[in-house]
mmCIF file with all atom_site columns, C-alpha atoms in Angstrom:
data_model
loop_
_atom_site.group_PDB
_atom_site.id
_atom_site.type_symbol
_atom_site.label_atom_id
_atom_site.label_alt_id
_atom_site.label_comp_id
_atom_site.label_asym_id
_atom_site.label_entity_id
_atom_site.label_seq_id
_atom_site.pdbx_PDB_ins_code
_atom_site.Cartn_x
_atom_site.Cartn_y
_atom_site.Cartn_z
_atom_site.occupancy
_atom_site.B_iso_or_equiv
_atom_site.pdbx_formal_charge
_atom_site.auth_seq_id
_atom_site.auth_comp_id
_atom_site.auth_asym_id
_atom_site.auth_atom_id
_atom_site.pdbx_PDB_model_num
ATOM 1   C CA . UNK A 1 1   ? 0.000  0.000   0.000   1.00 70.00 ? 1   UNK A CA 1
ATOM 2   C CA . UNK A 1 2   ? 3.082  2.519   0.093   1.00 80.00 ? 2   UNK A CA 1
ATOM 3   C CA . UNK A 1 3   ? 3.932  4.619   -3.151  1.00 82.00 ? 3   UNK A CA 1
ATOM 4   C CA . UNK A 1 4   ? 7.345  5.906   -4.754  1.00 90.00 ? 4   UNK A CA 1
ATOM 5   C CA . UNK A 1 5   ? 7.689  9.003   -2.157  1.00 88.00 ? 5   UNK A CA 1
ATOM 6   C CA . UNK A 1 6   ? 7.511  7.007   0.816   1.00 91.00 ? 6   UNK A CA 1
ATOM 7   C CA . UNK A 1 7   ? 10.212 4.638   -0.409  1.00 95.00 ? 7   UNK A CA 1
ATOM 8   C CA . UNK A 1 8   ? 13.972 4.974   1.330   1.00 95.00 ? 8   UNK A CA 1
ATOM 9   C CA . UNK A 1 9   ? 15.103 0.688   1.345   1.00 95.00 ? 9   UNK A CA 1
ATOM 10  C CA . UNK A 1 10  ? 15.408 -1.345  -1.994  1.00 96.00 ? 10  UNK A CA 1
ATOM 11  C CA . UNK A 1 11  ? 15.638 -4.436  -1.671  1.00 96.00 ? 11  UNK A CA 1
ATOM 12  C CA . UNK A 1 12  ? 16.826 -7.664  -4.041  1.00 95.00 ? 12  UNK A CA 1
ATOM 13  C CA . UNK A 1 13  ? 19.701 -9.270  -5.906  1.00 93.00 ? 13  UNK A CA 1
ATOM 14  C CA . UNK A 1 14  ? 22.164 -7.569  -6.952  1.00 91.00 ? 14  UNK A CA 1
ATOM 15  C CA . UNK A 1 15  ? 21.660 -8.069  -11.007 1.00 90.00 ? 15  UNK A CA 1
ATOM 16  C CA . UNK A 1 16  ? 18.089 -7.207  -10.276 1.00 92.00 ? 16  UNK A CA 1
ATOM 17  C CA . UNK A 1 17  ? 19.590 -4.064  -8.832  1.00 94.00 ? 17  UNK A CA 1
ATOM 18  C CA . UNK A 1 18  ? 21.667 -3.060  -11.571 1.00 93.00 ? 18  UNK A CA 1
ATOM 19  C CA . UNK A 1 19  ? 19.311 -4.504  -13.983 1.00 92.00 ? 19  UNK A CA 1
ATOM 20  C CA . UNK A 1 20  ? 17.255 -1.373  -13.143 1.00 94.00 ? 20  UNK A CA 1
ATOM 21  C CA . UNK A 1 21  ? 19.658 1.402   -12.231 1.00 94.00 ? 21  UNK A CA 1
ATOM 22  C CA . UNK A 1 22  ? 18.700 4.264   -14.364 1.00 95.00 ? 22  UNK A CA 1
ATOM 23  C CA . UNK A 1 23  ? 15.014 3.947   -12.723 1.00 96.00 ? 23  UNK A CA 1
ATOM 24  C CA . UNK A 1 24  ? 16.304 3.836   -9.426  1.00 96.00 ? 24  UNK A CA 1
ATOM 25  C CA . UNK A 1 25  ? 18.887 6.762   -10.119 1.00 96.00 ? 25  UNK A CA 1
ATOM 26  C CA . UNK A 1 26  ? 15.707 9.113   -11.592 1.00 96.00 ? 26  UNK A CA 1
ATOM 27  C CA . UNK A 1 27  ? 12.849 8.131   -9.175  1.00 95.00 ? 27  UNK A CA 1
ATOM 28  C CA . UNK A 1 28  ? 15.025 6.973   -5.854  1.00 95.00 ? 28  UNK A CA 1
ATOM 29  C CA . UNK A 1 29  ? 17.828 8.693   -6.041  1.00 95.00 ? 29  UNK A CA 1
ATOM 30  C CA . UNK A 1 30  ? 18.020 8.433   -2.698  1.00 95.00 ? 30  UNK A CA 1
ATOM 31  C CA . UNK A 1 31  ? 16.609 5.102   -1.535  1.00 96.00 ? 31  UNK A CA 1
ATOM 32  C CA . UNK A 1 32  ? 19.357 2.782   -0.068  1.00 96.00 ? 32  UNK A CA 1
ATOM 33  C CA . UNK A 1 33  ? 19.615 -0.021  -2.043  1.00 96.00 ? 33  UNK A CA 1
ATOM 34  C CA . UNK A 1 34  ? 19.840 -3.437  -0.021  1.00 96.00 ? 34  UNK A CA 1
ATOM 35  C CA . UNK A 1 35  ? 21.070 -6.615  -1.383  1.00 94.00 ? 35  UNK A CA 1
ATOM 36  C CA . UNK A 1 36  ? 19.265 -9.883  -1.187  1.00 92.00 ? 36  UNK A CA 1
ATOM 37  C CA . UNK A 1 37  ? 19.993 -13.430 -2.069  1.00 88.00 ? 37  UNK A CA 1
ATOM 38  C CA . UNK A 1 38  ? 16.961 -13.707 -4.969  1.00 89.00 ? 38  UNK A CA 1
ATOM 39  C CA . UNK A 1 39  ? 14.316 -11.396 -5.874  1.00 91.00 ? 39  UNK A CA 1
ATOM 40  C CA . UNK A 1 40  ? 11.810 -13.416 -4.396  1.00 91.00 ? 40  UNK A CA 1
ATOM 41  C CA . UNK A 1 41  ? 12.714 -13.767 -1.379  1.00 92.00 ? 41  UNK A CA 1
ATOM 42  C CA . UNK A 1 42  ? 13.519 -9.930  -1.350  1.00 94.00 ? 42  UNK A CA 1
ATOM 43  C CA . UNK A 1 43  ? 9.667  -9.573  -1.833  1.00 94.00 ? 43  UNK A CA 1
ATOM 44  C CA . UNK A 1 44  ? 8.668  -12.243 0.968   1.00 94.00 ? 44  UNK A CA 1
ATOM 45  C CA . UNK A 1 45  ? 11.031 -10.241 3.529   1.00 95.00 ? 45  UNK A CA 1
ATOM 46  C CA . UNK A 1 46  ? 9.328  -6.880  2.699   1.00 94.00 ? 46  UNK A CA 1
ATOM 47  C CA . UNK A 1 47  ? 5.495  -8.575  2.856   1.00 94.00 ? 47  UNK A CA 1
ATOM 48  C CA . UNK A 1 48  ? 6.856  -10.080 6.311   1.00 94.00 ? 48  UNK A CA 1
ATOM 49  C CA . UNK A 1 49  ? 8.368  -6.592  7.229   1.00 91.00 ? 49  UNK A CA 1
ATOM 50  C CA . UNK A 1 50  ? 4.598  -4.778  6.474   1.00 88.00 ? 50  UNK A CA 1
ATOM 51  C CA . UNK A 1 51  ? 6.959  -1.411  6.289   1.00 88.00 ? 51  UNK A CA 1
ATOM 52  C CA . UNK A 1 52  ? 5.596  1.552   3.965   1.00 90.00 ? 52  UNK A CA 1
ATOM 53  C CA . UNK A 1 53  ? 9.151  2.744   3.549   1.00 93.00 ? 53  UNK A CA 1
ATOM 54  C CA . UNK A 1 54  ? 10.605 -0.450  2.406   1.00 94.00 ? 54  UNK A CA 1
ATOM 55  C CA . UNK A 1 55  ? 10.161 -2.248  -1.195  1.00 95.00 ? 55  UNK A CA 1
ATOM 56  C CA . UNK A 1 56  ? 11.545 -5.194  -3.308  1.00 95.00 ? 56  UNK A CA 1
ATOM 57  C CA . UNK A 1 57  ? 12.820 -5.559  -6.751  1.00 96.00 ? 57  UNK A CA 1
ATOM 58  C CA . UNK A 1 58  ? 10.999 -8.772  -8.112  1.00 94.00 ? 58  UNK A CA 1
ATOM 59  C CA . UNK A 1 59  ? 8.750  -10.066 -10.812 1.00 91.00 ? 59  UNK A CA 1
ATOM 60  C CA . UNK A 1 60  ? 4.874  -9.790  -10.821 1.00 92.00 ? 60  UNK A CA 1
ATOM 61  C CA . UNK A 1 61  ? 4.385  -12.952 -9.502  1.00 92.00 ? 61  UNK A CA 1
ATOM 62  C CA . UNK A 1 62  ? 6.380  -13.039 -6.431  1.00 93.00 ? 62  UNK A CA 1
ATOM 63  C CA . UNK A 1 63  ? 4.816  -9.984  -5.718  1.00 93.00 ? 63  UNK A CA 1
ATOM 64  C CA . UNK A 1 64  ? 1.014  -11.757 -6.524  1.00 94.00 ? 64  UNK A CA 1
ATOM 65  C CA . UNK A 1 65  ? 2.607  -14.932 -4.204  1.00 94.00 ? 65  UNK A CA 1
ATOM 66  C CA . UNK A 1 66  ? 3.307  -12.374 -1.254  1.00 94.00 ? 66  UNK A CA 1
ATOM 67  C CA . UNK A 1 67  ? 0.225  -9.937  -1.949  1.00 93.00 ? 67  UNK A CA 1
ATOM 68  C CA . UNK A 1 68  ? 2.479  -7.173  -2.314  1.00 93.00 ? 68  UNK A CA 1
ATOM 69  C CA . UNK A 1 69  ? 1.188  -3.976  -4.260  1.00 92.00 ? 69  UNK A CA 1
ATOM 70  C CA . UNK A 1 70  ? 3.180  -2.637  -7.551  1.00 94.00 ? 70  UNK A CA 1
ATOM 71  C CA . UNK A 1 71  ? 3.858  0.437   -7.230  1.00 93.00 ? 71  UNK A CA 1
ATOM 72  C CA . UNK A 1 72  ? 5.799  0.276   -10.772 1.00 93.00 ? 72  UNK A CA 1
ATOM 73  C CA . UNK A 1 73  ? 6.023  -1.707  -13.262 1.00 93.00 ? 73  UNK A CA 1
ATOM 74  C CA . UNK A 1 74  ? 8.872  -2.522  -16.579 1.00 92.00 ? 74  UNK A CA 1
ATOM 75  C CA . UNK A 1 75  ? 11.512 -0.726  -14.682 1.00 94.00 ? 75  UNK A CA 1
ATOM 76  C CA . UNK A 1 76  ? 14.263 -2.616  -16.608 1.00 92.00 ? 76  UNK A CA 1
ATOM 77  C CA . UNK A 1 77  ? 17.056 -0.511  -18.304 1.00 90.00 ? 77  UNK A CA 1
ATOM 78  C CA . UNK A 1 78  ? 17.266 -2.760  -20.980 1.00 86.00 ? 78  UNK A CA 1
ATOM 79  C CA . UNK A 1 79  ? 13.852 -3.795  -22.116 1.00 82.00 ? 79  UNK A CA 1
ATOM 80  C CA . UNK A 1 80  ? 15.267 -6.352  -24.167 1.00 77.00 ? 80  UNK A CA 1
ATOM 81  C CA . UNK A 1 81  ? 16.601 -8.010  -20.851 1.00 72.00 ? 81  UNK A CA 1
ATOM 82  C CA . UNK A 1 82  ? 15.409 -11.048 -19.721 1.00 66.00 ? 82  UNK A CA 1
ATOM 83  C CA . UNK A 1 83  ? 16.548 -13.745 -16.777 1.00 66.00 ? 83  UNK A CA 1
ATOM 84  C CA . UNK A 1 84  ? 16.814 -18.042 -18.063 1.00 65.00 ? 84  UNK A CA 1
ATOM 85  C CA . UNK A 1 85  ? 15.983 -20.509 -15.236 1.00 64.00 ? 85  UNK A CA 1
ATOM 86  C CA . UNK A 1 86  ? 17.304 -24.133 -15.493 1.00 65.00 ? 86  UNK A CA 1
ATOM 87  C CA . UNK A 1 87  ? 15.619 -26.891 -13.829 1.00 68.00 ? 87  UNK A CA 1
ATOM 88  C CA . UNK A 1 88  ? 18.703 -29.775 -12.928 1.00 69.00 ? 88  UNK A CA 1
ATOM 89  C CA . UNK A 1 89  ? 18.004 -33.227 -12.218 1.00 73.00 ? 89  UNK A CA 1
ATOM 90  C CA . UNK A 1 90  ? 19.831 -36.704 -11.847 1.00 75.00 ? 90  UNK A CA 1
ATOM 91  C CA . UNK A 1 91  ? 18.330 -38.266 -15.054 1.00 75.00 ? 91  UNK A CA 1
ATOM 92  C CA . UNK A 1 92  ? 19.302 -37.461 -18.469 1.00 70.00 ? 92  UNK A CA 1
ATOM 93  C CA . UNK A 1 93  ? 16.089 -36.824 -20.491 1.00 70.00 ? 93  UNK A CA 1
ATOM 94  C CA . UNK A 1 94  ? 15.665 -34.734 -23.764 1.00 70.00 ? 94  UNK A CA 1
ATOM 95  C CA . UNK A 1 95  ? 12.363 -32.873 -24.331 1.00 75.00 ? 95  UNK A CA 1
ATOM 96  C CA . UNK A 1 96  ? 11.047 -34.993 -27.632 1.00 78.00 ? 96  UNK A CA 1
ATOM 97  C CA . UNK A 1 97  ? 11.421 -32.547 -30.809 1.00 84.00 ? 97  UNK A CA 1
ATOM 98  C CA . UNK A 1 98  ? 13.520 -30.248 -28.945 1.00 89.00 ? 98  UNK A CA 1
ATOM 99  C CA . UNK A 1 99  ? 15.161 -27.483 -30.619 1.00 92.00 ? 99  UNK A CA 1
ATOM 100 C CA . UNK A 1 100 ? 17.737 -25.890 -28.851 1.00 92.00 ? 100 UNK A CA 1
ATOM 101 C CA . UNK A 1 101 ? 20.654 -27.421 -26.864 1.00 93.00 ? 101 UNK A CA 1
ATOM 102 C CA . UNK A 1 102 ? 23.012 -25.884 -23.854 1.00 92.00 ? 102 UNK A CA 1
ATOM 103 C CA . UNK A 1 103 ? 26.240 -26.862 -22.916 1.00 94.00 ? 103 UNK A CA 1
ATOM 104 C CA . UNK A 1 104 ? 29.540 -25.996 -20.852 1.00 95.00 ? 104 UNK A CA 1
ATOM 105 C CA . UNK A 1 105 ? 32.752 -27.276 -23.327 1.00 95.00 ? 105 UNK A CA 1
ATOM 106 C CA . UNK A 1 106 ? 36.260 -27.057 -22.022 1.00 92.00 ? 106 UNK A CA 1
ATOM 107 C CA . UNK A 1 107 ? 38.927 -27.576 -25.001 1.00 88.00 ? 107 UNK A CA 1
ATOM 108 C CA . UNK A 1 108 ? 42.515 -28.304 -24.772 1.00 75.00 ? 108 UNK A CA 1
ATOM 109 C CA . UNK A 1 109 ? 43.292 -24.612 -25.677 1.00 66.00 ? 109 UNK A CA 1
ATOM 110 C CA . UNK A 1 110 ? 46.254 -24.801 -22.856 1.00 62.00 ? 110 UNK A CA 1
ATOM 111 C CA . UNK A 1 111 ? 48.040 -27.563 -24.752 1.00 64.00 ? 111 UNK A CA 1
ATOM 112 C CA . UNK A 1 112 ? 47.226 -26.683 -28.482 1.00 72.00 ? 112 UNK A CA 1
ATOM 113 C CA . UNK A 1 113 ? 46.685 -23.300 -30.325 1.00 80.00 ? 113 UNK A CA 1
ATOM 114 C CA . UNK A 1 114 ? 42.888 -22.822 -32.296 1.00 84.00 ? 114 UNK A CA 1
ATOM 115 C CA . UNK A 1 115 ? 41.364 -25.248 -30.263 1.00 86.00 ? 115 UNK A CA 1
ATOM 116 C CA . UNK A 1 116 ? 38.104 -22.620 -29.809 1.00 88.00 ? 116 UNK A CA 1
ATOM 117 C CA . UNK A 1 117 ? 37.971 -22.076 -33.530 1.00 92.00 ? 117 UNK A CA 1
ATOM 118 C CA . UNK A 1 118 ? 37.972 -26.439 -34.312 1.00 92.00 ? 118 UNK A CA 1
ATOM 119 C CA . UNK A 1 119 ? 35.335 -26.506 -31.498 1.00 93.00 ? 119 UNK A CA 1
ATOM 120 C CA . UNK A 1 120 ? 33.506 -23.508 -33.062 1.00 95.00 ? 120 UNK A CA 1
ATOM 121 C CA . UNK A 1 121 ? 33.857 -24.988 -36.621 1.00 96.00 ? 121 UNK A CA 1
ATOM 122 C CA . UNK A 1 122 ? 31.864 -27.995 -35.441 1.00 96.00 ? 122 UNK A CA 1
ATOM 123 C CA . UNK A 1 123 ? 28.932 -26.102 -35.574 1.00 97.00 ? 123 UNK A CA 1
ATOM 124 C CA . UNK A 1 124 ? 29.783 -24.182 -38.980 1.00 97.00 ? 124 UNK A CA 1
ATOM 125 C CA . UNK A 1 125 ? 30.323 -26.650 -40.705 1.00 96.00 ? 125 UNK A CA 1
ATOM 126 C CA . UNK A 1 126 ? 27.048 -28.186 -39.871 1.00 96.00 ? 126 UNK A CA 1
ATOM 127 C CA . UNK A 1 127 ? 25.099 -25.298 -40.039 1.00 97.00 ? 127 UNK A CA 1
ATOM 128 C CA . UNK A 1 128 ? 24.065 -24.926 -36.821 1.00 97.00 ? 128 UNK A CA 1
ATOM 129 C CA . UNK A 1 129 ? 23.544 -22.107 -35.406 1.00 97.00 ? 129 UNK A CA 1
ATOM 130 C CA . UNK A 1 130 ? 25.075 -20.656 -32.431 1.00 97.00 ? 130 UNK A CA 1
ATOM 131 C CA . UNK A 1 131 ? 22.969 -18.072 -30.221 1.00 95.00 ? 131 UNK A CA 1
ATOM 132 C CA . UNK A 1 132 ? 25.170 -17.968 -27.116 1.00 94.00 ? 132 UNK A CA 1
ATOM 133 C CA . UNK A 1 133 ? 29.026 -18.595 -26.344 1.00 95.00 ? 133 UNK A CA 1
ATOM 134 C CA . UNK A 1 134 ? 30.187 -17.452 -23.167 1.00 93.00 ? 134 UNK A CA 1
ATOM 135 C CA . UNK A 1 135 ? 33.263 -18.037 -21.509 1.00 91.00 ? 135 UNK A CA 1
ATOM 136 C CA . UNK A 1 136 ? 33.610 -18.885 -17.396 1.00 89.00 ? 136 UNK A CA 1
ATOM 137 C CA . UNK A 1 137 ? 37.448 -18.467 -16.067 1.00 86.00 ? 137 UNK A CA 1
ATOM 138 C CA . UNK A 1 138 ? 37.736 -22.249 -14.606 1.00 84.00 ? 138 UNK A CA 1
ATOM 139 C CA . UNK A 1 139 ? 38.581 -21.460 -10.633 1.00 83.00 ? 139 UNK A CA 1
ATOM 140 C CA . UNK A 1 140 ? 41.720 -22.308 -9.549  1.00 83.00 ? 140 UNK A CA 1
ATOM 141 C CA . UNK A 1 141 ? 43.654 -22.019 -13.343 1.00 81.00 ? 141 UNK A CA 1
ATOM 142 C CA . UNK A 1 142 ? 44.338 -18.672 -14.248 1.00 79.00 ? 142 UNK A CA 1
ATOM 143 C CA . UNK A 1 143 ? 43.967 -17.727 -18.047 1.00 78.00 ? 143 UNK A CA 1
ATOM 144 C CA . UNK A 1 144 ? 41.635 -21.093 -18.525 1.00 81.00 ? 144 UNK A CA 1
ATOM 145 C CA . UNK A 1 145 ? 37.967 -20.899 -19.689 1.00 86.00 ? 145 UNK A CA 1
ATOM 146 C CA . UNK A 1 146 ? 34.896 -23.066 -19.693 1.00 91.00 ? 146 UNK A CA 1
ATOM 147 C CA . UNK A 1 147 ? 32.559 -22.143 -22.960 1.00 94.00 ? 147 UNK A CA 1
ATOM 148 C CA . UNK A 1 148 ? 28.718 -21.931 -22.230 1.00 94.00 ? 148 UNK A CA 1
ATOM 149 C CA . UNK A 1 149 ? 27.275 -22.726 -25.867 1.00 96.00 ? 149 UNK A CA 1
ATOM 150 C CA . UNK A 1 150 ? 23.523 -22.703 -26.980 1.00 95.00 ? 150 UNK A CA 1
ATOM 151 C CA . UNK A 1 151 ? 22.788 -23.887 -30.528 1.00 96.00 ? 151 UNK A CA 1
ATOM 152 C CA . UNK A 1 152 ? 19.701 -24.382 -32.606 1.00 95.00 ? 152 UNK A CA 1
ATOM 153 C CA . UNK A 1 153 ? 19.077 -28.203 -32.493 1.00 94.00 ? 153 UNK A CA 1
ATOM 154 C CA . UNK A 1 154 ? 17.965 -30.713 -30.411 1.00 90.00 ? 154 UNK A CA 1
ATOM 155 C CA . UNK A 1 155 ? 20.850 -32.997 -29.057 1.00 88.00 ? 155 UNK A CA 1
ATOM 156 C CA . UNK A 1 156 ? 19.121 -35.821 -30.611 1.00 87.00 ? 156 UNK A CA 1
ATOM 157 C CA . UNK A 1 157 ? 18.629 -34.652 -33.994 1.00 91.00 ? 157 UNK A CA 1
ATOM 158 C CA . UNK A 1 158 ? 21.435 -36.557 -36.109 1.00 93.00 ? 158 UNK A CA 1
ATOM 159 C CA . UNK A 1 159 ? 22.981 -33.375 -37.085 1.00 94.00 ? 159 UNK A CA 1
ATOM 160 C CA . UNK A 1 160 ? 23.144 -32.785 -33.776 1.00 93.00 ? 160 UNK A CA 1
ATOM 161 C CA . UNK A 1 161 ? 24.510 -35.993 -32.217 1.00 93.00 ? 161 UNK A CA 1
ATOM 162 C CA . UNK A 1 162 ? 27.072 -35.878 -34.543 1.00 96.00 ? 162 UNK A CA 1
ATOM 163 C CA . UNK A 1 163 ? 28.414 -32.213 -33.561 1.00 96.00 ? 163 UNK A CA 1
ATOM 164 C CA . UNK A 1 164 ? 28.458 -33.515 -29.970 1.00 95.00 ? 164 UNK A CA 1
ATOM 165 C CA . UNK A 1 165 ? 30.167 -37.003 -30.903 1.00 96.00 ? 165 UNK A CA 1
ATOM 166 C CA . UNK A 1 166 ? 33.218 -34.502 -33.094 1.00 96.00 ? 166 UNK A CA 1
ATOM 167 C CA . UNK A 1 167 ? 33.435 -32.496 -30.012 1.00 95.00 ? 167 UNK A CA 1
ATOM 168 C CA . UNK A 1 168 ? 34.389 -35.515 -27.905 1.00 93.00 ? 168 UNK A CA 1
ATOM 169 C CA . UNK A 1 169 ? 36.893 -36.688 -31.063 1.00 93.00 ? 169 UNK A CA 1
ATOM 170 C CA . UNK A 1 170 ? 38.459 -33.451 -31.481 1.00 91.00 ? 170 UNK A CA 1
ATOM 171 C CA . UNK A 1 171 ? 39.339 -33.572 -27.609 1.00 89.00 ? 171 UNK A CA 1
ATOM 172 C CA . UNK A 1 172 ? 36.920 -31.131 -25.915 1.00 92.00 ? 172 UNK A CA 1
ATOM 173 C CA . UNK A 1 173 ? 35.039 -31.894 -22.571 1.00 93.00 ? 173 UNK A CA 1
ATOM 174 C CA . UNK A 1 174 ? 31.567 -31.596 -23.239 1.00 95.00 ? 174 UNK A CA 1
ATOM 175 C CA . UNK A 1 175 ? 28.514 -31.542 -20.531 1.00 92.00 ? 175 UNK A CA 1
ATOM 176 C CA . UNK A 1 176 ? 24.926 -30.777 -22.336 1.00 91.00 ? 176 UNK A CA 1
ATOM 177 C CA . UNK A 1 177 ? 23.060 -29.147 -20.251 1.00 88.00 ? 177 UNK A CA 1
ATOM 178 C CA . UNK A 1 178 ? 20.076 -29.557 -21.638 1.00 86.00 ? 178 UNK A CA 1
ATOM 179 C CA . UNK A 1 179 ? 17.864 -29.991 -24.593 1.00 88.00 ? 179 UNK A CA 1
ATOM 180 C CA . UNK A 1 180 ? 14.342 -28.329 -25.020 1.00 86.00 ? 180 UNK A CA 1
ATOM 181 C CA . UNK A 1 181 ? 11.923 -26.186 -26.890 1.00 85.00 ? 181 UNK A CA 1
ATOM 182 C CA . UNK A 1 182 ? 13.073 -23.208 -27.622 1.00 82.00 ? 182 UNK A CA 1
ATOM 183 C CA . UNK A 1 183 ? 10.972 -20.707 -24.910 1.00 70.00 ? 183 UNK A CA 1
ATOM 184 C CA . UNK A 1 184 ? 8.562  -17.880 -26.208 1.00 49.00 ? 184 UNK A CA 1
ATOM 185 C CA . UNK A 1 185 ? 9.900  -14.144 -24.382 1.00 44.00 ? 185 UNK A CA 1
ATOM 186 C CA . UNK A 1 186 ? 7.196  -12.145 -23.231 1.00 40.00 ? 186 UNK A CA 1
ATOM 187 C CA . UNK A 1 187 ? 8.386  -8.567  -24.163 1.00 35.00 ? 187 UNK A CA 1
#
């Protein structure tokens, strides 16, 4: 039941924070910004704290969940943001007719020069298409990366078996996270 003038506490997680800086800087200048472990539970502590002065960075249904009011809404810097979640479990299943794959590939780029571009060339030469590489410094080895790679296939599409199966041959470490349907984004 507070409003925007009343509020001098933000609180979530820290990307959610940054995530929407520029509104925070224009409307709440002011407002100390308080980090949380997750966005939700940033909104459960303020429904739990009842305080008018207080408010939580989080999405629309954490704040339905905790009946907290919106006070504003599509606060996001970058519009075209949005946040993946991953479900994990112990058994390896692929969603039937999935089209998209994840995966975390280490290569042997410490022992042999180009080893990125083979692993990269893979996929080229397949015609697959790559929407994501990101690389992960490996703890503990300085200057050593692990490759977060989404492509356009399902990992048990042929085309896409036999990317994963040249991976192995060229010498890369390969852990699929995951194959699925490739998610609508609300926008």
């Amino acid at each position: 039941g507070s409003n925007l003038v009343n509020i001098t506490n933000i609180h979530s997680q820290l990307p959610a924070l940054a995530q929407c800086e520029d509104f925070l800087d224009k409307y709440l200048p002011d407002a100390k910004r308080i980090e949380e472990h997750d966005t939700s539970a940033s909104a459960k502590l303020i429904a739990e704290k009842n305080s008018l002065s207080s408010a939580a960075i989080a999405s629309k249904t954490a704040a339905e969940l905790h009946g907290l009011k919106i006070i504003s809404e599509n606060i996001e810097s970058n519009k075209q943001n949005y946040t993946r979640f991953v479900v994990f479990g112990k058994n390896r299943r692929y969603i039937p007719n999935s089209n998209k794959t994840s995966l975390i590939v280490r290569t042997d780029q410490d022992t042999k020069a180009g080893s990125l571009y083979r692993t990269l060339g893979v996929f080229a030469n397949r015609n697959i298409n790559l929407t994501k590489i990101e690389s992960r410094p490996i703890a503990g080895k300085a200057w050593h990366y692990l490759f977060y790679l989404d492509f356009e296939m399902g990992a048990n599409d042929k085309n896409g078996k036999d990317a994963l199966q040249e991976l192995h041959d060229i010498g890369a470490e390969v852990t699929v996270i995951g194959s699925y349907k490739k998610g609508d984004i609300e926008i």
